[in-house]
Short mmCIF file of C-alpha atoms in Angstrom, two decimals:
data_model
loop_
_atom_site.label_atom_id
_atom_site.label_comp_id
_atom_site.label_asym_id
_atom_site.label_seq_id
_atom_site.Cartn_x
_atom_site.Cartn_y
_atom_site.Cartn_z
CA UNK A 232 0.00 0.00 0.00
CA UNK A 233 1.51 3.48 -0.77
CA UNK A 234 0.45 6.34 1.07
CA UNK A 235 -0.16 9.93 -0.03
CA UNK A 236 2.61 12.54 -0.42
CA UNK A 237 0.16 15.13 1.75
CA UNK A 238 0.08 12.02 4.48
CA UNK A 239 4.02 11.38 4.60
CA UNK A 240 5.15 14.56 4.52
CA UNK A 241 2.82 16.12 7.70
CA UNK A 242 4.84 16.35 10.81
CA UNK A 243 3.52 15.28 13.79
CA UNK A 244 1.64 17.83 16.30
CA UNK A 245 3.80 18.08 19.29
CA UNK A 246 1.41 19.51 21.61
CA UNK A 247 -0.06 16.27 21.06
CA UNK A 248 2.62 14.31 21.04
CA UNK A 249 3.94 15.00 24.49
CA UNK A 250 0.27 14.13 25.79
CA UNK A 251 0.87 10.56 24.51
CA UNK A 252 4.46 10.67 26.58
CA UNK A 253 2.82 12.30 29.25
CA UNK A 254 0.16 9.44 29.39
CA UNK A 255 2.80 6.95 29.16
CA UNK A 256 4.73 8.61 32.26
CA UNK A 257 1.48 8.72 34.67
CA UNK A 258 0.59 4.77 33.42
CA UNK A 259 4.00 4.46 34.85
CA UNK A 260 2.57 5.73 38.12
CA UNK A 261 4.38 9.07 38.10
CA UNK A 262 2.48 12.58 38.93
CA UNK A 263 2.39 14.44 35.49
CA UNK A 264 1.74 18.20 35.41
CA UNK A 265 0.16 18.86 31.94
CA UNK A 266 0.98 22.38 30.81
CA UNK A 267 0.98 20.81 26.72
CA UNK A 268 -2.21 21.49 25.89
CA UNK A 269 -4.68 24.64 24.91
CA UNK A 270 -8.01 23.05 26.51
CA UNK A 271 -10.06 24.58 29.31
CA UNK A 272 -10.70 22.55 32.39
CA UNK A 273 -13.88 24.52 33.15
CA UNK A 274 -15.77 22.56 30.76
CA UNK A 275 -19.18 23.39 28.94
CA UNK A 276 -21.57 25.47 31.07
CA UNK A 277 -24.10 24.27 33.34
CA UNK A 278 -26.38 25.28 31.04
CA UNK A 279 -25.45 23.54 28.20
CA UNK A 280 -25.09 20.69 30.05
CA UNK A 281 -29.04 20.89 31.01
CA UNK A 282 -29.69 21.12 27.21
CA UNK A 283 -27.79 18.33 26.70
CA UNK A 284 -29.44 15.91 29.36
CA UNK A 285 -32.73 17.31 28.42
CA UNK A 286 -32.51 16.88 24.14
CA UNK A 287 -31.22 13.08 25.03
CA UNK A 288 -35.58 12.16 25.52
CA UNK A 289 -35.34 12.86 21.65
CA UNK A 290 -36.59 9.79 19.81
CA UNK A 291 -34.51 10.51 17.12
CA UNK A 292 -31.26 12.96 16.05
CA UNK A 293 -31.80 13.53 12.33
CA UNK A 294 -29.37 15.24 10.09
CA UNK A 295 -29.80 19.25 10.27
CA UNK A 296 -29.31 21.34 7.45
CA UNK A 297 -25.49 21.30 5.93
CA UNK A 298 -25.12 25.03 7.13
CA UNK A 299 -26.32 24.04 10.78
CA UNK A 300 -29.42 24.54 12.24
CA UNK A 301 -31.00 28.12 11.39
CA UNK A 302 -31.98 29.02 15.78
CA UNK A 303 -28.21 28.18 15.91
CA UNK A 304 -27.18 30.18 13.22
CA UNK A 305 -29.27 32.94 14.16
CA UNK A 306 -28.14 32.78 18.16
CA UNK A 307 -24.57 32.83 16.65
CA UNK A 308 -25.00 35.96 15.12
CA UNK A 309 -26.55 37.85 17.82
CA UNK A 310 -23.77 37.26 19.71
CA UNK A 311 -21.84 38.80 17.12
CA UNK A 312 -24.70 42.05 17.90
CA UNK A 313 -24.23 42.02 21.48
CA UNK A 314 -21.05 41.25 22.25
CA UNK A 315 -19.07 43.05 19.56
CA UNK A 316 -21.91 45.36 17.80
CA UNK A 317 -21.55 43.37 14.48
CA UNK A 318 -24.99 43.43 12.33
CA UNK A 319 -24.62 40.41 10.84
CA UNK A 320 -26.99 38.24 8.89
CA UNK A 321 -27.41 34.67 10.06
CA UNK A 322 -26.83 33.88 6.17
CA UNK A 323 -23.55 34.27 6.38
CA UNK A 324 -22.90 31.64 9.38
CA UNK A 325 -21.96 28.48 8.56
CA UNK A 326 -21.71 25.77 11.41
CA UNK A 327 -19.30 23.72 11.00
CA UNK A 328 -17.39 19.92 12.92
CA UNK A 329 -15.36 22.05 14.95
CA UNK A 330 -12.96 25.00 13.82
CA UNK A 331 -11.19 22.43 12.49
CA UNK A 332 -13.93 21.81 10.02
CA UNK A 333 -14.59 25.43 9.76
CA UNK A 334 -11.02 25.69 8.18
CA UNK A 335 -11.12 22.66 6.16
CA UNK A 336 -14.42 24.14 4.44
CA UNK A 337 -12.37 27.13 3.47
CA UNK A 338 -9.37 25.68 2.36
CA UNK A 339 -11.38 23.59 -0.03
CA UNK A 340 -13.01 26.46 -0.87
CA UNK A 341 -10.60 29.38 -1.78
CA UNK A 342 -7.24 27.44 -2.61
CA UNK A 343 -5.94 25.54 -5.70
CA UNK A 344 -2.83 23.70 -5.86
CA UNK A 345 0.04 25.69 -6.03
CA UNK A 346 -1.23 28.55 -4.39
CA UNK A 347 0.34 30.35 -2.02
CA UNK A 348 -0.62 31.65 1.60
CA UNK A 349 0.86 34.13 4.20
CA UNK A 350 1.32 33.02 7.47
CA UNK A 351 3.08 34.67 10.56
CA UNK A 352 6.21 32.47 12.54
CA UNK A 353 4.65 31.27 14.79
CA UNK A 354 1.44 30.21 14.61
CA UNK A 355 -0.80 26.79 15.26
CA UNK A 356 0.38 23.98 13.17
CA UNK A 357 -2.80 22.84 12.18
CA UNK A 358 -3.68 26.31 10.21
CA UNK A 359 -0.81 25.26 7.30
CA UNK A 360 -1.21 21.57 8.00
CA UNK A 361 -5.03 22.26 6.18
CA UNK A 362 -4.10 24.70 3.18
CA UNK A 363 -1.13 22.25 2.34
CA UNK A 364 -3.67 19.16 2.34
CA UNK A 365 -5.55 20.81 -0.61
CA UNK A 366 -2.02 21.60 -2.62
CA UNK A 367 -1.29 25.13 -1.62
CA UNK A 368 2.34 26.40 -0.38
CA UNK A 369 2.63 28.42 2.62
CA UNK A 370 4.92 31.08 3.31
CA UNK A 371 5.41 31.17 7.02
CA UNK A 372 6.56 34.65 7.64
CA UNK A 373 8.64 35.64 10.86
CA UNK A 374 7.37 38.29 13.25
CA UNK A 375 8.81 40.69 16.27
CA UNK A 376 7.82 40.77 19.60
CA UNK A 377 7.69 44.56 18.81
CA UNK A 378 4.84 43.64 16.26
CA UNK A 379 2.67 41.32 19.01
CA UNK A 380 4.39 38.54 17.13
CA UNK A 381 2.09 39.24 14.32
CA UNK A 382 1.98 39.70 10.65
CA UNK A 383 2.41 43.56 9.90
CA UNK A 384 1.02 45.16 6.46
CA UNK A 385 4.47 45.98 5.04
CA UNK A 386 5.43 42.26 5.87
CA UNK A 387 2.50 40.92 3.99
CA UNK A 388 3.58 43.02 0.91
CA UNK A 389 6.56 42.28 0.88
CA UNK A 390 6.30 38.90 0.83
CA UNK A 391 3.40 38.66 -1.59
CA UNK A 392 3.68 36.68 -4.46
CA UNK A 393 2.84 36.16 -8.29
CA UNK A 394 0.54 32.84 -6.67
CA UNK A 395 -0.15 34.46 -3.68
CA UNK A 396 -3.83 33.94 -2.69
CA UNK A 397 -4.35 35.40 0.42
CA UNK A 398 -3.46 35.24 4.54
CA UNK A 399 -4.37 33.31 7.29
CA UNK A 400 -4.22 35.83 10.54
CA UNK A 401 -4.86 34.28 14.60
CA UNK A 402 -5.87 36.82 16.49
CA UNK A 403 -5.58 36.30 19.79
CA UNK A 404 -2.93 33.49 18.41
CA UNK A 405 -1.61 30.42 19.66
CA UNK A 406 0.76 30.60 20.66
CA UNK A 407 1.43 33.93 21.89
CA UNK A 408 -1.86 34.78 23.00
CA UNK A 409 -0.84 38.25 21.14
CA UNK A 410 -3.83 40.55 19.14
CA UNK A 411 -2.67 41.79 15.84
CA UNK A 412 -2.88 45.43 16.09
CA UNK A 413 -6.77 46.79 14.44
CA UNK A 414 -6.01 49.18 12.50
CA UNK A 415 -2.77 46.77 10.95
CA UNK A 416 -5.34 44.03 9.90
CA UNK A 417 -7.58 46.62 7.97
CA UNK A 418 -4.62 47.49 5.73
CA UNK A 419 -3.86 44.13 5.48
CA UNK A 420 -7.32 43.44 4.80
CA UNK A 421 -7.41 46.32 2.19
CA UNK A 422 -4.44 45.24 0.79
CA UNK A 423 -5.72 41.57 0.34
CA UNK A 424 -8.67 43.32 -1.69
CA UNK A 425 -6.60 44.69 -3.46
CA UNK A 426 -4.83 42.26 -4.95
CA UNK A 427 -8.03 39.85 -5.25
CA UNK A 428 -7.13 37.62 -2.54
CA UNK A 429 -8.73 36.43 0.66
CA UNK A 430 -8.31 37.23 4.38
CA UNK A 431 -9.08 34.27 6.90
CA UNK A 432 -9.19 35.39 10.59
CA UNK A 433 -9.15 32.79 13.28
CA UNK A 434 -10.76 34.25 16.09
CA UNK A 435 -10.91 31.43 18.48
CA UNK A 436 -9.75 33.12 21.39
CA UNK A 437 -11.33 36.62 20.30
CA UNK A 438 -13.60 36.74 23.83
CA UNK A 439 -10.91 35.28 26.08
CA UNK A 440 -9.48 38.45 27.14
CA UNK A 441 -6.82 38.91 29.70
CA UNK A 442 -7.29 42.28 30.35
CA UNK A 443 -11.11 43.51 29.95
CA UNK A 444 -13.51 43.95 33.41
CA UNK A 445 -17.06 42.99 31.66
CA UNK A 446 -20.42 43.03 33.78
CA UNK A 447 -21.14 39.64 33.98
CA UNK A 448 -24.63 41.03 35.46
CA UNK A 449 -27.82 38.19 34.78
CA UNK A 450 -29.44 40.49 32.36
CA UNK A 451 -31.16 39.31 29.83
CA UNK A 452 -29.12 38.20 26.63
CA UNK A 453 -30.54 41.22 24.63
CA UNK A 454 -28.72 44.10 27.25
CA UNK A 455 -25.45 45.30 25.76
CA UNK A 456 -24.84 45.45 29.46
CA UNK A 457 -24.41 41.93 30.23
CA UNK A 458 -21.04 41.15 28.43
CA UNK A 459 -19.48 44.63 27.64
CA UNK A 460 -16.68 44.73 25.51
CA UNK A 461 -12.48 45.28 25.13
CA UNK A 462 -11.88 47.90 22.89
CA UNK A 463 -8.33 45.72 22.21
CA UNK A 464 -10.14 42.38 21.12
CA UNK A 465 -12.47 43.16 18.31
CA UNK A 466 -14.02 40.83 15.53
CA UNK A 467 -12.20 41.75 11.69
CA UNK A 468 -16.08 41.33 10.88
CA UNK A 469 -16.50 44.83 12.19
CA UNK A 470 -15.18 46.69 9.46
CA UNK A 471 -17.79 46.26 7.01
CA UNK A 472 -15.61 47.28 3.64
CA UNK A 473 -13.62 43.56 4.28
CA UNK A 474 -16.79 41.68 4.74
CA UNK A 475 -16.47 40.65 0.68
CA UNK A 476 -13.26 39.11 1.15
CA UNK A 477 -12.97 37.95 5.05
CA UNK A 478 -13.35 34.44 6.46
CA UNK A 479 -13.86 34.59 10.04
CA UNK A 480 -13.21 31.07 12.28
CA UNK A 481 -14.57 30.37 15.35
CA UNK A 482 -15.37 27.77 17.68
CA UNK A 483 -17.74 26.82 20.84
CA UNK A 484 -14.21 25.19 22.12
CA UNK A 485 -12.67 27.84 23.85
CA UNK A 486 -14.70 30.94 25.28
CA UNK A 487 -17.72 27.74 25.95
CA UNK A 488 -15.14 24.66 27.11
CA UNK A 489 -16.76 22.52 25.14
CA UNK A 490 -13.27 21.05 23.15
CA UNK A 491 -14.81 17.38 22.67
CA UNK A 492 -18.05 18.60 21.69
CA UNK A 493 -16.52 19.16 18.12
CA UNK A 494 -18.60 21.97 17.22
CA UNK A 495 -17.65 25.47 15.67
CA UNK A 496 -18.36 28.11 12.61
CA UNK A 497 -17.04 30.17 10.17
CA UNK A 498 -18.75 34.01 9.22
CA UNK A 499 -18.29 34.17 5.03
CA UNK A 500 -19.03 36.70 2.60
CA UNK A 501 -22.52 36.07 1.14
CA UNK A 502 -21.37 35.18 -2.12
CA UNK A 503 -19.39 32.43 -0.36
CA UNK A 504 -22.16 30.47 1.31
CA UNK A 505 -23.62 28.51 -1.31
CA UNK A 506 -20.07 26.84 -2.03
CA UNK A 507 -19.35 26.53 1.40
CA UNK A 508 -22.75 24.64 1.87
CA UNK A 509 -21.88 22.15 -1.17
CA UNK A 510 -18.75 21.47 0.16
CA UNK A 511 -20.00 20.73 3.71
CA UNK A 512 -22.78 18.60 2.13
CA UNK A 513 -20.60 16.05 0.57
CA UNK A 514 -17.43 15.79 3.87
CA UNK A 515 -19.75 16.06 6.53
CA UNK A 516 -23.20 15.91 5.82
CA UNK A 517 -24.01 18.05 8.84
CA UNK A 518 -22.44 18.83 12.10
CA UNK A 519 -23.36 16.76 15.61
CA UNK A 520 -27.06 17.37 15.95
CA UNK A 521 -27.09 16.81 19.70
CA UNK A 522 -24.04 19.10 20.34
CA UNK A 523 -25.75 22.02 17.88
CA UNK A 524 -29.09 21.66 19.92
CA UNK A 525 -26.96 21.77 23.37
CA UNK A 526 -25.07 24.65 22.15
CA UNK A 527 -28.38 26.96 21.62
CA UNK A 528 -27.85 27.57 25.50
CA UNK A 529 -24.47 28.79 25.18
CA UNK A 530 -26.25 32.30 24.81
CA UNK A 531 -28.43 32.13 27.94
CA UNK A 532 -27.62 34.56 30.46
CA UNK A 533 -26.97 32.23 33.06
CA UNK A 534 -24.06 30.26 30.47
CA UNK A 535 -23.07 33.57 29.29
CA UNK A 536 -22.24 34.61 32.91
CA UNK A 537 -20.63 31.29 33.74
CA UNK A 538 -18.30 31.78 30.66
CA UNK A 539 -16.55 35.44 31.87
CA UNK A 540 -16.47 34.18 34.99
CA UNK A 541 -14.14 31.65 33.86
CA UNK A 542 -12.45 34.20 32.31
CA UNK A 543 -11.51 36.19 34.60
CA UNK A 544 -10.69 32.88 36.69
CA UNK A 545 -7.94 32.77 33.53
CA UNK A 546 -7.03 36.41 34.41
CA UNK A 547 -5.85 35.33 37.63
CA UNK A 548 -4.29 32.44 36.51
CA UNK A 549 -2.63 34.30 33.85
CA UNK A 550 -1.26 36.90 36.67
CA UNK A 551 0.39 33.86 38.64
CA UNK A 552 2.21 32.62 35.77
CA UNK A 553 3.65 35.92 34.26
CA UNK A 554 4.86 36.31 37.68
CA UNK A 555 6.28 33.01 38.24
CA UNK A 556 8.44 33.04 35.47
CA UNK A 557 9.57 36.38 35.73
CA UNK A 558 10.74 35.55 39.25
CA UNK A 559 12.61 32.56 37.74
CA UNK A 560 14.43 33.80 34.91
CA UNK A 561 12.05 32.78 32.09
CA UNK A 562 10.91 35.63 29.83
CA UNK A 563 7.95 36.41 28.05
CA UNK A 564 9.15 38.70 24.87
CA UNK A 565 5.53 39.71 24.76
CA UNK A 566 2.91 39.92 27.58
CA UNK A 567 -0.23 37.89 25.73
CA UNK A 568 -3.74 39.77 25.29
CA UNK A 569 -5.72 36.76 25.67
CA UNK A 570 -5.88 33.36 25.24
CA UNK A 571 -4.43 31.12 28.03
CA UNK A 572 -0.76 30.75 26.98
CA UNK A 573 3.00 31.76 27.62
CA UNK A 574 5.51 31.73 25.18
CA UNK A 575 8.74 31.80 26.97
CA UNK A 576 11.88 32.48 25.51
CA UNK A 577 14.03 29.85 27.25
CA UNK A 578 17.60 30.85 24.87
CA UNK A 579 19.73 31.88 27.68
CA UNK A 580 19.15 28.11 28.91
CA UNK A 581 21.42 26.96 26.61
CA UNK A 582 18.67 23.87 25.73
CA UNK A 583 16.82 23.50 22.16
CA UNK A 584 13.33 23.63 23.01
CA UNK A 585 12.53 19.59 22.67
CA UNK A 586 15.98 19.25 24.76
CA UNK A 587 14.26 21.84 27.43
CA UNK A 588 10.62 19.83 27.25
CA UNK A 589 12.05 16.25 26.99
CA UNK A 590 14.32 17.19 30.26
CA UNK A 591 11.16 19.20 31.82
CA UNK A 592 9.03 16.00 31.21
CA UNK A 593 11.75 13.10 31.99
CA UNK A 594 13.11 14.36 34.89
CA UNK A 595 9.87 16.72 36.76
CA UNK A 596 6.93 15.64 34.82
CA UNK A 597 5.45 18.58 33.23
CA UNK A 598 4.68 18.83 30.36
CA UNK A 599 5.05 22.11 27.72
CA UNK A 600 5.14 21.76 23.76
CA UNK A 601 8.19 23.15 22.07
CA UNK A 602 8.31 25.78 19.83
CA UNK A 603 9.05 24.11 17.10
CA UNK A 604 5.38 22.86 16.43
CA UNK A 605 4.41 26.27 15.64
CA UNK A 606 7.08 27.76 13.00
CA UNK A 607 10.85 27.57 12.29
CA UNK A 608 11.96 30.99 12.79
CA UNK A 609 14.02 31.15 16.35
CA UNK A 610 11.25 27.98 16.78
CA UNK A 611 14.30 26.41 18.97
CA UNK A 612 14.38 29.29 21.06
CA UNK A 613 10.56 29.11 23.07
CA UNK A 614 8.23 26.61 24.70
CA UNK A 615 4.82 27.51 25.22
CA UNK A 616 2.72 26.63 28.48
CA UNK A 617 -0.42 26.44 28.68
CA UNK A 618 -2.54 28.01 31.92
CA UNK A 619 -5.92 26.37 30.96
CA UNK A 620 -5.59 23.85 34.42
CA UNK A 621 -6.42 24.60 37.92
CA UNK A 622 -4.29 26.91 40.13
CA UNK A 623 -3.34 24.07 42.44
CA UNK A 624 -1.73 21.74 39.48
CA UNK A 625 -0.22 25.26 37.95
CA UNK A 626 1.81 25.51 41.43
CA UNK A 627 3.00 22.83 41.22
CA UNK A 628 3.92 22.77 38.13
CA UNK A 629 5.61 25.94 37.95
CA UNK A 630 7.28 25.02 41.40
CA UNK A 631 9.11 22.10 39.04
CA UNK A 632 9.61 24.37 36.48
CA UNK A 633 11.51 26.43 38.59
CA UNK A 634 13.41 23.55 40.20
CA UNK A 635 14.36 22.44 36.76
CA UNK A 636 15.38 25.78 35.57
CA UNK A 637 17.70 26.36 39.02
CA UNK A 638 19.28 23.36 38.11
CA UNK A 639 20.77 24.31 34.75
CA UNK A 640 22.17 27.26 36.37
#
């Protein structure tokens, strides 16, 4: 049997990877702090889990339209209204296996073999892993700490090509937790336009902010009131004049905790939904019925409220870690925005960044994931941790982490 090229050639996903070592450590008997991977141990609301337990007296799950069920789609964007004062048109969202699938729906939509795609160094594997799978090239583009660690207008121009197609942006990214700058993705956004190509925005992390103090208040879900908003982490889908050319990707994974429920969407121009809806027709049919029907109370006040409260439990967290590693010698180039992760320059250590997170696991059992899954530019220089676990396991984990770190000294 002989495998695909596009199956060969993928490298593995470390973050991933040192789960499976981690696993094989703790089967071993031993304590393992897991710091590897970017998944909230909050877990879906209370609320959705109510919806949940209460849909499973259905007789019967059918299929739901391609495009996802229209109450979701429309609760979707109302969020959108409330939460970031976006009028946007249910039409436009697409529901989709995940924001996995989300991205897999617009790779297959927008790129051709040979084309090529911007990318900032670093950002999450998986992004380029999807536009290579349907033959285009990426151009992973290295970014400053001085620039959030994201792409800048001028870099995106200069590295545009005759097959050039468009840019993939994260914003809050993994894995710097760093927002690209607002009015810096409207030029590149314009300049995109421009040149005929496409802008795709993964917003994932866009309402896990580290630094906004919303009224979590049990309103009801139509009061502005009731979530607020940072003026630093903005949706791309509010500037209207991109909304021809922008894919936005988004997922219930994150701001909800609800990782294994596999459920997510994309926001695409209007044109775009009709090919999007083929395409999702014929991979996946239609996303999880039970998980879309559990999601619709994801935008209850009472899951709403349980969702920035978990936020700001990250805040906290996130205040704890800076401060830890500061104290130890680790540095952050960049203080993240949002998200719930630390990229930490660990070069004065001496160690590549496997050598540093092989050691870190073998000999203290925690585990981080190298730099090196997320670009190639100084990749060998950072590790990133996550903070998405409780503060008791962080303390202890960072307590290793400094115990390994005073013994390379």
């Amino acid at each position: 049997m002989k495998f695909a090229s596009r199956a060969t050639a993928i490298s593995p996903f470390l973050a991933m990877a040192y789960g499976e070592k981690a696993t094989a450590l703790e089967q071993q008997g031993k304590d393992v702090i897991r710091l590897n991977l970017g998944e909230p141990d909050f877990g879906a609301p209370a609320a959705v889990l109510a919806a949940m337990k209460e849909s499973l007296n259905a007789p019967v799950f059918p299929y739901t339209s391609a495009l996802g069920m229209p109450e979701l789609r429309e609760a979707v964007a109302r969020f959108y209204e409330v939460k970031h004062g976006v009028a946007l048109s249910p039409s436009r969202v697409v529901v989709t296996a995940g924001a996995s699938g989300a991205l897999l729906l617009a790779s297959a939509a927008l790129v051709e073999p040979g084309d090529n795609v911007i990318l900032g160094d670093p950002s999450y594997p998986c992004n380029r892993r999807f536009l290579n799978a349907f033959g285009a090239e990426v151009t992973l583009v290295p970014t400053r700490s001085e620039d959030n660690f994201q792409l800048t207008a001028t870099s995106v121009a200069d590295n545009w090509k005759h097959n050039t197609k468009g840019v993939l942006i994260a914003t809050p990214a993994n894995p710097t937790g760093m927002v690209i700058d607002a009015e810096e993705l409207t030029k590149i956004g314009e300049y995109c336009k421009s040149k005929g190509g496409f802008l795709i925005v993964d917003e994932i992390y866009l309402d896990l902010s580290l630094s906004a103090d919303l009224d979590v208040r049990n309103d009801t879900f139509a009061s502005q009131s009731t979530l607020g908003t940072d003026t630093k982490l903005q949706s791309v889908l509010a500037n209207a004049q991109l909304e021809e050319t922008v894919v936005v990707i988004n997922s219930f994974s994150k701001y909800f905790g609800m990782t294994g429920w596999r459920l997510g969407w994309c926001v695409v121009p209007e044109a775009m939904t009709p090919i999007v809806e083929k395409l999702a027709q014929n991979l996946f049919i239609c996303p999880s019925t039970l998980s879309q029907k559990a999601a619709l109370a994801c935008f209850t006040p009472e899951a709403l409220a349980q969702c920035e409260q978990n936020r700001h439990t990250l805040e906290k967290r996130a205040s704890l870690v800076f401060s830890a590693l500061e104290n130890m010698g680790l540095g952050l180039d960049a203080k993240p925005d949002g998200a719930f992760y630390a990229y930490i320059n660990i070069k004065h250590t001496g160690l590549s960044a496997i050598e540093f997170c092989d050691a870190l696991l073998s000999q203290h059992h925690v585990a981080l994931t190298p730099g090196n899954d997320f670009g190639e530019h100084n990749a060998n220089h950072y590790v990133r941790l996550s903070f998405a676990t409780s503060i008791e396991r962080l303390e202890e984990g960072l307590s290793r982490l400094a115990e390994f770190v005073e013994s390379l000294s």
